[in-house]
Short mmCIF file of C-alpha atoms in Angstrom, two decimals:
data_model
loop_
_atom_site.label_atom_id
_atom_site.label_comp_id
_atom_site.label_asym_id
_atom_site.label_seq_id
_atom_site.Cartn_x
_atom_site.Cartn_y
_atom_site.Cartn_z
CA MET A 242 -63.68 -41.39 15.88
CA ALA A 243 -61.69 -38.99 13.72
CA GLU A 244 -64.10 -36.19 14.59
CA SER A 245 -63.67 -36.79 18.33
CA LEU A 246 -59.89 -36.63 18.03
CA THR A 247 -60.06 -33.38 16.07
CA ILE A 248 -62.43 -31.77 18.52
CA LYS A 249 -60.40 -32.91 21.52
CA ASN A 250 -57.22 -31.43 20.06
CA SER A 251 -58.91 -28.15 19.22
CA ALA A 252 -60.93 -27.81 22.40
CA SER A 253 -58.64 -25.32 24.05
CA ARG A 254 -57.77 -23.28 20.96
CA ASN A 255 -58.02 -19.53 21.37
CA THR A 256 -60.70 -17.40 19.81
CA VAL A 257 -60.73 -13.83 18.51
CA CYS A 258 -63.04 -11.06 19.72
CA MET A 259 -65.55 -9.33 17.46
CA HIS A 260 -63.77 -5.97 17.66
CA TYR A 261 -61.00 -7.18 15.37
CA VAL A 262 -63.43 -8.97 13.05
CA LEU A 263 -65.48 -5.79 12.63
CA ALA A 264 -62.35 -3.70 12.05
CA VAL A 265 -60.96 -5.81 9.21
CA CYS A 266 -64.40 -6.22 7.66
CA GLN A 267 -64.94 -2.45 7.70
CA ARG A 268 -61.59 -1.80 6.02
CA ALA A 269 -62.36 -4.47 3.40
CA THR A 270 -65.74 -2.88 2.71
CA ASP A 271 -64.13 0.57 2.44
CA ALA A 272 -61.76 -0.90 -0.15
CA GLY A 273 -64.69 -2.12 -2.24
CA LEU A 274 -64.89 -5.77 -1.23
CA ASP A 275 -68.21 -7.52 -0.70
CA GLN A 276 -68.44 -8.03 3.05
CA ASN A 277 -70.75 -11.03 2.74
CA LYS A 278 -68.29 -12.73 0.39
CA CYS A 279 -65.46 -12.14 2.87
CA LEU A 280 -67.54 -13.67 5.65
CA GLU A 281 -68.57 -16.60 3.44
CA HIS A 282 -64.91 -17.50 2.88
CA ALA A 283 -64.50 -17.67 6.68
CA ASP A 284 -67.68 -19.72 7.18
CA LEU A 285 -69.33 -16.81 9.01
CA GLN A 286 -72.88 -15.46 8.75
CA PRO A 287 -73.44 -11.66 8.49
CA ASN A 288 -75.77 -11.68 11.51
CA LEU A 289 -72.82 -12.48 13.75
CA LEU A 290 -71.40 -8.99 13.19
CA SER A 291 -74.34 -7.46 15.08
CA GLN A 292 -73.28 -9.25 18.28
CA PRO A 293 -70.36 -7.29 19.78
CA GLN A 294 -69.83 -9.88 22.54
CA ALA A 295 -69.37 -12.73 20.07
CA ARG A 296 -66.07 -14.41 19.32
CA ILE A 297 -64.98 -16.49 16.34
CA SER A 298 -62.61 -19.43 16.17
CA ALA A 299 -58.94 -18.99 15.33
CA VAL A 300 -59.50 -20.96 12.11
CA GLN A 301 -62.30 -18.62 11.01
CA TYR A 302 -60.26 -15.51 11.76
CA GLU A 303 -57.27 -16.87 9.83
CA LYS A 304 -59.53 -17.64 6.84
CA LEU A 305 -61.06 -14.17 6.96
CA VAL A 306 -57.74 -12.33 7.20
CA SER A 307 -56.07 -14.49 4.55
CA TYR A 308 -58.89 -13.96 2.06
CA ILE A 309 -58.94 -10.17 2.56
CA ALA A 310 -55.14 -9.91 2.40
CA LEU A 311 -54.90 -11.98 -0.78
CA THR A 312 -57.82 -10.21 -2.48
CA LEU A 313 -56.49 -6.74 -1.67
CA ASN A 314 -52.85 -7.79 -1.99
CA ASP A 315 -52.26 -6.04 1.32
CA GLU A 316 -51.10 -7.81 4.49
CA LEU A 317 -52.02 -4.69 6.45
CA LEU A 318 -55.66 -5.25 5.40
CA MET A 319 -56.02 -1.56 4.54
CA LEU A 320 -55.18 -0.73 8.16
CA GLY A 321 -52.23 1.44 7.22
CA GLY A 322 -53.77 4.47 5.52
CA LYS A 323 -51.83 5.12 2.32
CA ALA A 324 -49.31 2.45 3.27
CA ARG A 325 -49.58 -0.93 1.63
CA SER A 326 -47.88 -4.16 2.53
CA ARG A 327 -48.11 -6.45 -0.47
CA VAL A 328 -48.49 -10.15 0.20
CA GLY A 329 -45.00 -11.47 0.80
CA CYS A 330 -43.65 -8.43 2.67
CA PHE A 331 -43.91 -10.12 6.06
CA ASN A 332 -42.09 -13.12 4.64
CA LEU A 333 -39.32 -10.87 3.32
CA MET A 334 -39.02 -9.05 6.65
CA CYS A 335 -38.63 -12.42 8.40
CA GLN A 336 -35.97 -13.49 5.89
CA LEU A 337 -34.00 -10.35 6.66
CA ALA A 338 -34.33 -10.49 10.44
CA ILE A 339 -33.47 -14.16 10.78
CA HIS A 340 -29.89 -13.54 9.62
CA GLU A 341 -29.19 -10.99 12.38
CA PRO A 342 -27.09 -12.23 15.35
CA THR A 343 -29.08 -10.71 18.23
CA LEU A 344 -32.59 -9.63 19.12
CA ARG A 345 -31.57 -5.96 19.08
CA GLN A 346 -30.23 -6.18 15.54
CA ALA A 347 -33.22 -8.23 14.38
CA ILE A 348 -35.61 -5.59 15.74
CA LEU A 349 -33.63 -2.78 14.13
CA ARG A 350 -33.54 -4.62 10.79
CA SER A 351 -37.29 -5.24 10.92
CA MET A 352 -37.97 -1.60 11.77
CA GLN A 353 -35.71 -0.42 8.97
CA PHE A 354 -37.64 -2.58 6.52
CA TYR A 355 -41.12 -1.44 7.58
CA ASN A 356 -40.16 2.22 8.11
CA LEU A 357 -38.91 2.36 4.51
CA LEU A 358 -41.87 0.41 3.19
CA TRP A 359 -44.75 2.21 4.89
CA GLY A 360 -43.87 5.82 5.64
CA ASP A 361 -47.19 6.63 7.31
CA ILE A 362 -46.42 4.13 10.08
CA TYR A 363 -43.02 3.86 11.72
CA PHE A 364 -41.41 2.03 14.62
CA ARG A 365 -38.81 3.03 17.22
CA LEU A 366 -36.64 1.09 19.65
CA SER A 367 -35.63 3.00 22.76
CA SER A 368 -34.56 2.21 26.30
CA ASP A 369 -34.84 3.77 29.74
CA ASP A 370 -34.25 2.59 33.30
CA GLY A 371 -33.56 -1.02 32.39
CA LEU A 372 -36.48 -1.38 30.00
CA ALA A 373 -36.54 -1.52 26.21
CA TYR A 374 -39.51 0.02 24.37
CA LEU A 375 -40.73 -1.04 20.95
CA SER A 376 -43.16 1.69 19.92
CA ILE A 377 -45.37 2.34 16.90
CA HIS A 378 -46.09 5.85 15.59
CA PHE A 379 -48.35 7.41 12.95
CA SER A 380 -47.72 10.45 10.77
CA ASP A 381 -51.50 10.73 10.48
CA PRO A 382 -53.35 9.65 13.69
CA SER A 383 -56.58 9.05 11.72
CA ILE A 384 -54.92 5.94 10.27
CA ASN A 385 -55.30 4.32 13.69
CA ILE A 386 -58.83 5.53 14.35
CA ASP A 387 -60.06 2.19 15.73
CA HIS A 388 -56.62 1.26 17.20
CA THR A 389 -56.59 -2.06 15.34
CA THR A 390 -53.40 -1.11 13.48
CA THR A 391 -51.61 -0.63 16.79
CA ASP A 392 -52.88 -3.90 18.27
CA CYS A 393 -52.17 -6.02 15.21
CA ASN A 394 -48.64 -4.73 14.72
CA LEU A 395 -47.57 -4.89 18.37
CA VAL A 396 -48.98 -8.39 18.80
CA LEU A 397 -47.48 -9.62 15.53
CA LEU A 398 -44.01 -8.26 16.29
CA HIS A 399 -44.02 -9.55 19.86
CA ARG A 400 -44.96 -13.05 18.68
CA PHE A 401 -42.33 -12.93 15.91
CA PHE A 402 -39.46 -11.66 18.04
CA SER A 403 -40.25 -14.17 20.80
CA TRP A 404 -40.12 -16.93 18.18
CA LEU A 405 -36.83 -15.60 16.76
CA ILE A 406 -35.01 -16.11 20.07
CA SER A 407 -37.03 -19.23 20.94
CA GLN A 408 -38.26 -17.83 24.24
CA HIS A 409 -41.17 -15.74 25.35
CA ILE A 410 -40.23 -12.08 25.71
CA PRO A 411 -41.77 -11.18 29.10
CA LEU A 412 -43.54 -7.85 28.90
CA ASN A 413 -43.17 -5.46 31.82
CA HIS A 414 -46.22 -3.62 30.51
CA VAL A 415 -47.95 -2.43 27.36
CA SER A 416 -48.88 1.24 26.96
CA TYR A 417 -51.54 2.77 24.73
CA THR A 418 -52.14 6.41 23.92
CA TYR A 419 -55.92 5.98 23.85
CA PRO A 420 -58.35 5.62 26.79
CA LYS A 421 -59.37 2.19 28.04
CA PRO A 422 -61.70 0.73 25.35
CA SER A 423 -64.78 -1.43 25.81
CA TYR A 424 -62.80 -4.49 24.66
CA HIS A 425 -59.90 -3.92 27.11
CA LYS A 426 -60.13 -7.46 28.48
CA GLU A 427 -58.91 -8.67 25.10
CA HIS A 428 -55.63 -6.90 25.71
CA GLY A 429 -55.25 -9.02 28.84
CA ARG A 430 -55.74 -12.16 26.78
CA LEU A 431 -53.25 -11.00 24.14
CA TYR A 432 -50.43 -9.79 26.39
CA ARG A 433 -50.86 -11.21 29.93
CA CYS A 434 -49.20 -8.21 31.57
CA PRO A 435 -50.27 -4.82 33.00
CA ILE A 436 -51.90 -2.58 30.38
CA ASN A 437 -51.64 1.21 30.75
CA TYR A 438 -53.97 3.52 28.83
CA SER A 439 -53.89 7.24 27.97
CA GLU A 440 -50.08 7.14 27.92
CA THR A 441 -47.63 9.13 25.76
CA LYS A 442 -46.85 6.30 23.34
CA ASP A 443 -48.09 2.97 22.04
CA ALA A 444 -45.39 0.52 23.04
CA LEU A 445 -44.28 -2.84 24.35
CA ALA A 446 -41.95 -2.61 27.38
CA PHE A 447 -39.60 -5.49 28.17
CA PRO A 448 -36.23 -6.05 29.93
CA LYS A 449 -33.44 -4.26 28.06
CA SER A 450 -31.09 -7.14 28.84
CA LEU A 451 -32.99 -9.35 26.39
CA LEU A 452 -31.78 -7.27 23.46
CA ALA A 453 -28.47 -9.16 23.60
CA THR A 454 -30.20 -12.56 23.27
CA PRO A 455 -29.00 -14.44 20.19
CA VAL A 456 -31.33 -15.24 17.29
CA VAL A 457 -31.60 -19.05 17.15
CA GLN A 458 -34.13 -19.68 14.37
CA THR A 459 -33.02 -20.59 10.85
CA LYS A 460 -34.33 -20.56 7.31
CA ASP A 461 -35.43 -24.16 7.78
CA THR A 462 -37.59 -23.37 10.82
CA LEU A 463 -38.96 -20.19 9.26
CA SER A 464 -41.06 -21.98 6.63
CA LEU A 465 -43.18 -23.69 9.27
CA PHE A 466 -43.60 -20.46 11.24
CA LEU A 467 -44.83 -18.63 8.13
CA LYS A 468 -47.69 -21.03 7.46
CA GLY A 469 -50.82 -18.96 7.95
CA ALA A 470 -48.83 -15.88 9.04
CA PRO A 471 -49.26 -13.05 9.69
CA GLY A 472 -53.02 -13.48 10.12
CA ASN A 473 -52.81 -16.42 12.50
CA LEU A 474 -50.56 -14.61 14.97
CA MET A 475 -53.48 -12.78 16.60
CA ALA A 476 -54.79 -16.15 17.78
CA ILE A 477 -51.53 -17.66 19.04
CA PRO A 478 -51.26 -17.72 22.86
CA ASN A 479 -48.95 -15.03 24.17
CA ASN A 480 -46.85 -17.13 26.51
CA GLU A 481 -46.86 -20.90 26.71
CA ASN A 482 -44.97 -20.67 30.05
CA SER A 483 -47.28 -18.19 31.77
CA LEU A 484 -49.24 -19.33 34.80
CA THR A 485 -52.42 -18.55 32.88
CA THR A 486 -51.42 -20.96 30.13
CA GLN A 487 -50.31 -23.63 32.64
CA ILE A 488 -53.68 -23.48 34.41
CA ARG A 489 -55.55 -23.44 31.12
CA THR A 490 -53.66 -26.59 30.08
CA VAL A 491 -54.57 -28.35 33.34
CA LEU A 492 -58.21 -27.31 32.95
CA ALA A 493 -58.29 -28.42 29.30
CA SER A 494 -57.23 -31.92 30.37
CA THR A 495 -60.20 -32.05 32.77
CA LEU A 496 -62.60 -30.22 30.46
CA TYR A 497 -65.15 -33.02 30.35
CA THR A 498 -65.28 -33.49 34.13
CA ASP A 499 -65.93 -31.20 37.07
CA PRO A 500 -63.27 -28.46 37.03
CA PRO A 501 -60.69 -28.71 39.82
CA SER A 502 -60.78 -26.24 42.67
CA LEU A 503 -58.13 -23.56 43.04
CA GLU A 504 -56.65 -25.60 45.90
CA GLN A 505 -56.34 -28.64 43.60
CA ILE A 506 -54.71 -26.51 40.90
CA ALA A 507 -52.22 -25.19 43.47
CA SER A 508 -51.37 -28.75 44.51
CA GLU A 509 -50.95 -29.81 40.86
CA LEU A 510 -48.54 -26.92 40.22
CA ASN A 511 -46.71 -27.28 43.57
CA THR A 512 -47.57 -23.80 44.76
CA THR A 513 -50.06 -22.00 47.01
CA THR A 514 -53.41 -20.43 46.25
CA GLN A 515 -52.08 -17.05 47.41
CA THR A 516 -49.18 -17.28 44.95
CA ILE A 517 -51.54 -18.23 42.14
CA ARG A 518 -53.84 -15.28 42.84
CA ARG A 519 -50.91 -12.87 43.00
CA ARG A 520 -49.29 -14.12 39.79
CA LEU A 521 -52.56 -14.23 37.88
CA LYS A 522 -53.32 -10.65 38.89
CA LYS A 523 -49.93 -9.66 37.50
CA GLU A 524 -50.84 -11.46 34.26
CA ASN A 525 -54.15 -9.56 34.06
CA SER A 526 -56.14 -12.71 34.76
CA SER A 527 -57.97 -14.72 37.42
CA TYR A 528 -58.86 -18.37 37.97
CA GLN A 529 -62.55 -17.79 37.25
CA GLU A 530 -61.72 -15.83 34.10
CA ILE A 531 -59.48 -18.66 32.83
CA LYS A 532 -62.27 -21.19 33.40
CA ASP A 533 -64.81 -18.99 31.64
CA GLN A 534 -62.50 -18.27 28.69
CA LEU A 535 -61.63 -21.93 28.22
CA ARG A 536 -65.27 -22.97 28.26
CA GLN A 537 -66.21 -20.14 25.92
CA ASP A 538 -63.41 -20.90 23.45
CA SER A 539 -64.18 -24.61 23.59
CA ALA A 540 -67.90 -24.05 23.11
CA ILE A 541 -67.27 -21.87 20.06
CA ASN A 542 -64.96 -24.47 18.55
CA PHE A 543 -67.47 -27.24 19.17
CA LEU A 544 -70.31 -25.22 17.64
CA CYS A 545 -68.28 -24.15 14.61
CA ASN A 546 -66.27 -27.30 13.92
CA SER A 547 -68.48 -30.23 14.87
CA THR A 548 -72.02 -31.54 14.45
CA LEU A 549 -72.37 -32.51 18.12
CA PRO A 550 -75.84 -31.78 19.54
CA ILE A 551 -75.86 -28.72 21.77
CA ASN A 552 -76.96 -30.71 24.80
CA ASP A 553 -73.92 -33.01 24.34
CA ILE A 554 -71.64 -29.99 24.10
CA ALA A 555 -73.05 -28.69 27.39
CA LEU A 556 -72.31 -32.00 29.10
CA ARG A 557 -68.80 -32.23 27.61
CA LEU A 558 -68.01 -28.77 28.96
CA GLY A 559 -69.03 -29.79 32.46
CA PHE A 560 -72.40 -28.04 32.69
CA SER A 561 -74.85 -29.96 34.86
CA GLU A 562 -77.83 -28.82 32.78
CA PRO A 563 -78.13 -27.68 29.13
CA SER A 564 -80.14 -24.67 30.33
CA THR A 565 -77.15 -23.53 32.42
CA PHE A 566 -74.93 -23.75 29.35
CA HIS A 567 -77.46 -21.76 27.28
CA ARG A 568 -77.53 -18.95 29.87
CA ALA A 569 -73.74 -18.86 30.19
CA PHE A 570 -73.18 -18.87 26.43
CA LYS A 571 -75.68 -16.07 25.87
CA LYS A 572 -73.96 -14.03 28.58
CA TRP A 573 -70.59 -14.58 26.84
CA THR A 574 -71.64 -13.87 23.26
CA GLY A 575 -75.07 -12.29 23.25
CA ALA A 576 -76.53 -15.27 21.33
CA THR A 577 -77.88 -18.68 22.22
CA PRO A 578 -75.76 -21.69 21.18
CA GLY A 579 -78.30 -22.57 18.49
CA ASP A 580 -78.36 -19.08 17.00
CA TYR A 581 -74.57 -18.90 17.15
CA ARG A 582 -74.17 -22.21 15.29
CA ARG A 583 -76.59 -21.07 12.56
CA GLN A 584 -74.71 -17.80 12.15
CA SER A 585 -71.24 -19.30 12.08
#
């Protein structure tokens, strides 16, 4: 009974794509760590790294990142070139920012801290035409060769600043200086806004008016936020109030039955199918993609965190036949459910 409750509660948890797993493992190996030992601490098998389509659970990613950070004593996971961020730096940055009165001052205080600490990586806050831009820059572009440093920092700061003011900071868009990568769909999952590539700077763009929003979090609420941070922030949903998240929540509640049609979803949310399609497109998503992602994330969590037979998992996820689930899962991850379970 306890297992069923745990699995039900974790069924809709997010997962992390293999690109970020490979990136942190590569940096750990470059720093002299035993890759297999890192994977072992996260309950992962080495064979999984050869499957670029695979995803791992949020729990596994948090374990992997935490182990590497603690072993190297570097919260940047060797992603910052010569820069190091000893374990506890993120905590200290949060302690400084939380005492600032507004979002603008909290951002400036955070940037001041990291710009002094790192040197090779620095942040800027600028504004233009009603938008504020939080950008990340590198004195040596080779530091960001796989772009993971950019992604991790922008995601982390966006999650943190949204938490500071106790409201999601809506992103107008995110810009990257590099061309669209093979894993570009992951950016849609992380940000839920338009993503522009081959731009002049790596930055988050959001309404300038939000800079005056007061900081509402306190030292008492910070301790809970810091549990598992900063590694767990890559797996936290970007916006609990987005239409994508609302639909995902509705679908998660009907996960073990036939999924509702788009018309039924529209009725549940008191809107129209046309409005849903338009808003989802703006969030870099679609109804079919949400259904596929939820099933994929749920399947991975079932396979990694339960002993349920694979045929039972298929039925719980609404597949009419186990063979249909096998084909879908292999399309998602490049591995069969059985192989994936053995490798995780």
